[in-house]
Amino acid sequence: DIQMTQSPSSLSASVGDRVTITCQASQDISNYLNWYQQKPGKAPKLLIYDASNLETGVPSRFSGSGSGTDFTFTISSLQPEDIATYYCQQYDNLPMYTFGQGTKLEIK
Amino acid sequence: QVQLQESGPGLVKPSQTLSLTCTVSGGSISSGSYYWSWIRQPAGKGLEWIGRIYTSGSTNYNPSLKSRVTISVDTSKNQFSLKLSSVTAADTAVYYCARAPLAGWFDPWGQGTLVTVSS
């Protein structure tokens, strides 16, 4: 099984800060990596697919990069509405999908 | 746009079978090349993929749950369903249904439904 390790597990930042979350796969997954945002009491929302492609309608302050085993998710300028938990998800070994454990982002 | 809505009992007794249905609106469950998945999330924890079905009826399950899971589709009702047998308290979670293209991202998701396993 492919394991996904996100870091940090929690993060506190100020409005306007640049925020970076990393996700490491236990083996090479090419670019088969997606990022989701989950606000409290809500379903996850797709933000980035295939490592670096911004989903339609998602603000451009969100971005993703990486390939192979190491991936990065960035918010260029943190906004109050970005407070959420963020998850990475791989799909290299379909039909099995696995998620990272999540990164909880809070406002400092 | 396509929307998904989960429905089913919110309380299930231990050892019984959890049954949920996902109703798809705004489009046909049979159109396009999509898989229809169930995903769950225990309170305060991460996301776990349970399984998926294609409109042909072909299914795939998470090996950790495979012996207890059945996913089926009813194209006439634009619905797909989850059955999880022999439940325990560890199966208490919010259960989501979601759509995935042949590539592997989930979008959209249903709003989720909380299922509690308790006597």
Short mmCIF file of C-alpha atoms in Angstrom, two decimals:
data_model
loop_
_atom_site.label_atom_id
_atom_site.label_comp_id
_atom_site.label_asym_id
_atom_site.label_seq_id
_atom_site.Cartn_x
_atom_site.Cartn_y
_atom_site.Cartn_z
CA ASP A 1 0.00 0.00 0.00
CA ILE A 2 1.08 3.56 -0.70
CA GLN A 3 1.27 5.70 2.43
CA MET A 4 0.86 9.47 2.31
CA THR A 5 2.54 11.56 5.00
CA GLN A 6 1.51 15.18 5.37
CA SER A 7 3.36 17.78 7.37
CA PRO A 8 2.81 19.65 9.49
CA SER A 9 -0.28 18.14 11.10
CA SER A 10 -1.29 21.61 12.27
CA LEU A 11 -0.21 25.10 11.37
CA SER A 12 -0.90 28.58 12.70
CA ALA A 13 -0.32 31.56 10.41
CA SER A 14 -1.30 35.20 10.04
CA VAL A 15 -3.51 36.74 7.38
CA GLY A 16 -1.33 37.56 4.39
CA ASP A 17 1.28 34.90 5.19
CA ARG A 18 2.57 32.42 2.67
CA VAL A 19 1.60 28.94 3.83
CA THR A 20 3.17 25.69 2.66
CA ILE A 21 2.05 22.12 3.33
CA THR A 22 3.98 19.09 2.18
CA CYS A 23 2.86 15.59 1.30
CA GLN A 24 5.27 12.70 0.87
CA ALA A 25 4.37 9.41 -0.79
CA SER A 26 5.96 6.12 0.28
CA GLN A 27 6.76 5.38 -3.35
CA ASP A 28 6.82 7.14 -6.72
CA ILE A 29 3.29 8.25 -7.67
CA SER A 30 4.24 10.42 -10.66
CA ASN A 31 1.87 13.40 -10.53
CA TYR A 32 -1.20 11.43 -9.36
CA LEU A 33 -1.77 13.68 -6.38
CA ASN A 34 -4.75 15.85 -5.47
CA TRP A 35 -5.42 18.42 -2.75
CA TYR A 36 -8.68 19.11 -0.91
CA GLN A 37 -9.92 21.74 1.51
CA GLN A 38 -12.36 20.73 4.26
CA LYS A 39 -14.09 23.32 6.40
CA PRO A 40 -15.71 22.25 9.69
CA GLY A 41 -18.94 20.32 9.17
CA LYS A 42 -18.53 20.35 5.39
CA ALA A 43 -17.49 17.88 2.73
CA PRO A 44 -14.00 18.14 1.25
CA LYS A 45 -13.64 20.37 -1.80
CA LEU A 46 -11.23 19.66 -4.63
CA LEU A 47 -8.67 22.45 -5.06
CA ILE A 48 -5.78 20.96 -7.05
CA TYR A 49 -5.67 17.87 -9.26
CA ASP A 50 -2.72 16.07 -10.84
CA ALA A 51 -0.33 17.86 -8.48
CA SER A 52 -0.47 21.30 -10.04
CA ASN A 53 -3.74 21.91 -11.88
CA LEU A 54 -6.09 24.43 -10.28
CA GLU A 55 -9.71 23.32 -10.26
CA THR A 56 -12.07 25.72 -12.02
CA GLY A 57 -13.27 28.49 -9.76
CA VAL A 58 -10.54 28.03 -7.12
CA PRO A 59 -8.68 31.27 -6.27
CA SER A 60 -5.24 31.62 -7.81
CA ARG A 61 -3.60 32.08 -4.39
CA PHE A 62 -3.76 28.28 -4.13
CA SER A 63 -1.13 26.27 -5.97
CA GLY A 64 0.49 22.86 -6.01
CA SER A 65 3.75 21.41 -7.22
CA GLY A 66 5.86 18.29 -7.16
CA SER A 67 6.14 14.86 -8.68
CA GLY A 68 7.43 11.45 -7.72
CA THR A 69 7.31 11.27 -3.93
CA ASP A 70 7.39 14.90 -2.77
CA PHE A 71 4.59 17.40 -3.20
CA THR A 72 3.87 20.90 -1.97
CA PHE A 73 0.65 22.84 -1.52
CA THR A 74 0.93 26.61 -1.15
CA ILE A 75 -1.38 29.47 -0.24
CA SER A 76 0.42 32.60 -1.43
CA SER A 77 -1.43 35.02 0.84
CA LEU A 78 -3.55 33.50 3.60
CA GLN A 79 -7.10 34.78 3.85
CA PRO A 80 -9.47 34.31 6.83
CA GLU A 81 -11.74 32.08 4.73
CA ASP A 82 -8.86 29.66 4.14
CA ILE A 83 -9.12 28.30 7.67
CA ALA A 84 -9.73 24.60 7.14
CA THR A 85 -8.10 21.20 7.13
CA TYR A 86 -6.22 20.30 3.96
CA TYR A 87 -5.75 16.77 2.65
CA CYS A 88 -3.61 15.27 -0.06
CA GLN A 89 -4.81 12.15 -1.91
CA GLN A 90 -2.99 9.78 -4.27
CA TYR A 91 -4.38 7.61 -7.04
CA ASP A 92 -1.28 5.98 -8.49
CA ASN A 93 -2.33 2.44 -7.59
CA LEU A 94 -5.95 2.43 -8.69
CA PRO A 95 -8.40 1.14 -7.72
CA MET A 96 -7.05 2.03 -4.29
CA TYR A 97 -7.12 5.67 -3.20
CA THR A 98 -5.36 6.93 -0.07
CA PHE A 99 -5.42 10.26 1.74
CA GLY A 100 -2.88 12.00 3.88
CA GLN A 101 -3.75 12.48 7.52
CA GLY A 102 -4.60 16.15 7.05
CA THR A 103 -3.16 19.53 8.02
CA LYS A 104 -5.27 21.78 10.20
CA LEU A 105 -4.69 25.44 9.36
CA GLU A 106 -5.54 28.10 11.92
CA ILE A 107 -5.22 31.86 12.06
CA LYS A 108 -2.60 33.22 14.44
CA GLN B 1 -24.28 20.76 -12.17
CA VAL B 2 -24.20 17.30 -10.67
CA GLN B 3 -25.10 17.08 -7.00
CA LEU B 4 -24.97 14.10 -4.64
CA GLN B 5 -27.05 13.48 -1.52
CA GLU B 6 -26.59 10.70 1.02
CA SER B 7 -29.53 9.21 2.90
CA GLY B 8 -30.10 6.42 5.38
CA PRO B 9 -30.41 5.61 9.09
CA GLY B 10 -28.32 7.66 11.43
CA LEU B 11 -28.17 4.94 14.07
CA VAL B 12 -27.25 1.30 13.56
CA LYS B 13 -26.90 -1.39 16.21
CA PRO B 14 -23.66 -3.32 16.59
CA SER B 15 -23.43 -6.47 14.42
CA GLN B 16 -26.13 -5.16 12.09
CA THR B 17 -25.77 -3.87 8.53
CA LEU B 18 -25.31 -0.21 7.70
CA SER B 19 -27.20 0.80 4.55
CA LEU B 20 -26.85 4.14 2.78
CA THR B 21 -28.01 5.50 -0.56
CA CYS B 22 -26.54 8.30 -2.65
CA THR B 23 -28.93 10.08 -4.99
CA VAL B 24 -27.42 11.83 -7.99
CA SER B 25 -29.18 14.90 -9.39
CA GLY B 26 -28.40 17.31 -12.19
CA GLY B 27 -27.15 14.57 -14.48
CA SER B 28 -27.43 10.89 -15.27
CA ILE B 29 -25.39 8.44 -13.24
CA SER B 30 -24.87 6.54 -16.48
CA SER B 31 -23.50 9.41 -18.53
CA GLY B 32 -19.81 9.98 -18.98
CA SER B 33 -17.00 7.82 -17.68
CA TYR B 34 -17.25 8.07 -13.94
CA TYR B 35 -16.78 5.95 -10.88
CA TRP B 36 -19.07 6.48 -7.90
CA SER B 37 -17.40 6.11 -4.51
CA TRP B 38 -18.09 5.94 -0.81
CA ILE B 39 -15.66 7.58 1.61
CA ARG B 40 -15.92 7.85 5.40
CA GLN B 41 -14.47 10.03 8.14
CA PRO B 42 -14.60 9.23 11.86
CA ALA B 43 -15.03 12.28 14.06
CA GLY B 44 -11.82 14.29 14.25
CA LYS B 45 -9.98 11.89 11.95
CA GLY B 46 -8.96 11.58 8.33
CA LEU B 47 -10.62 10.28 5.20
CA GLU B 48 -10.88 6.58 4.28
CA TRP B 49 -11.95 5.38 0.84
CA ILE B 50 -14.43 2.50 1.14
CA GLY B 51 -15.11 1.46 -2.42
CA ARG B 52 -16.42 2.42 -5.85
CA ILE B 53 -18.76 1.27 -8.59
CA TYR B 54 -18.88 1.92 -12.30
CA THR B 55 -22.24 2.18 -14.01
CA SER B 56 -21.58 -1.20 -15.60
CA GLY B 57 -21.79 -2.60 -12.08
CA SER B 58 -18.08 -3.28 -11.76
CA THR B 59 -16.89 -2.70 -8.18
CA ASN B 60 -13.64 -2.23 -6.28
CA TYR B 61 -13.27 -2.16 -2.52
CA ASN B 62 -10.71 -1.13 0.07
CA PRO B 63 -9.01 -4.39 1.07
CA SER B 64 -9.38 -3.48 4.74
CA LEU B 65 -13.18 -3.49 4.39
CA LYS B 66 -13.71 -5.78 1.44
CA SER B 67 -15.17 -8.71 3.38
CA ARG B 68 -17.97 -6.51 4.77
CA VAL B 69 -18.77 -4.08 1.93
CA THR B 70 -21.19 -4.23 -0.96
CA ILE B 71 -21.77 -1.32 -3.33
CA SER B 72 -24.56 -1.46 -5.90
CA VAL B 73 -26.11 0.88 -8.47
CA ASP B 74 -29.67 1.49 -9.60
CA THR B 75 -29.46 3.48 -12.81
CA SER B 76 -33.27 3.72 -13.08
CA LYS B 77 -33.33 5.70 -9.84
CA ASN B 78 -30.01 7.50 -10.46
CA GLN B 79 -28.73 6.10 -7.18
CA PHE B 80 -25.93 3.97 -5.80
CA SER B 81 -25.84 2.31 -2.42
CA LEU B 82 -23.51 1.09 0.31
CA LYS B 83 -24.00 -1.86 2.62
CA LEU B 84 -21.50 -2.49 5.42
CA SER B 85 -22.16 -5.61 7.45
CA SER B 86 -21.25 -6.63 11.00
CA VAL B 87 -20.70 -3.06 12.12
CA THR B 88 -18.96 -2.08 15.34
CA ALA B 89 -18.39 1.23 17.08
CA ALA B 90 -15.29 1.65 14.91
CA ASP B 91 -17.60 2.13 11.92
CA THR B 92 -19.13 5.27 13.44
CA ALA B 93 -18.30 8.04 10.99
CA VAL B 94 -19.58 10.60 8.54
CA TYR B 95 -20.13 8.78 5.27
CA TYR B 96 -19.71 10.66 1.99
CA CYS B 97 -20.53 9.69 -1.56
CA ALA B 98 -18.47 11.22 -4.35
CA ARG B 99 -17.86 11.03 -8.07
CA ALA B 100 -14.49 10.40 -9.68
CA PRO B 101 -13.50 10.44 -13.34
CA LEU B 102 -11.38 7.60 -14.70
CA ALA B 103 -8.51 9.61 -13.35
CA GLY B 104 -8.56 9.74 -9.61
CA TRP B 105 -9.93 12.87 -7.99
CA PHE B 106 -13.23 13.19 -6.15
CA ASP B 107 -15.57 15.90 -7.29
CA PRO B 108 -18.29 16.58 -6.40
CA TRP B 109 -19.02 15.18 -2.95
CA GLY B 110 -22.29 14.76 -1.10
CA GLN B 111 -22.75 16.74 2.10
CA GLY B 112 -22.14 13.63 4.21
CA THR B 113 -24.30 11.74 6.67
CA LEU B 114 -23.37 10.76 10.21
CA VAL B 115 -23.87 7.12 11.08
CA THR B 116 -23.50 6.10 14.72
CA VAL B 117 -23.10 2.48 15.71
CA SER B 118 -24.56 2.01 19.16
CA SER B 119 -27.01 -0.21 21.00
#
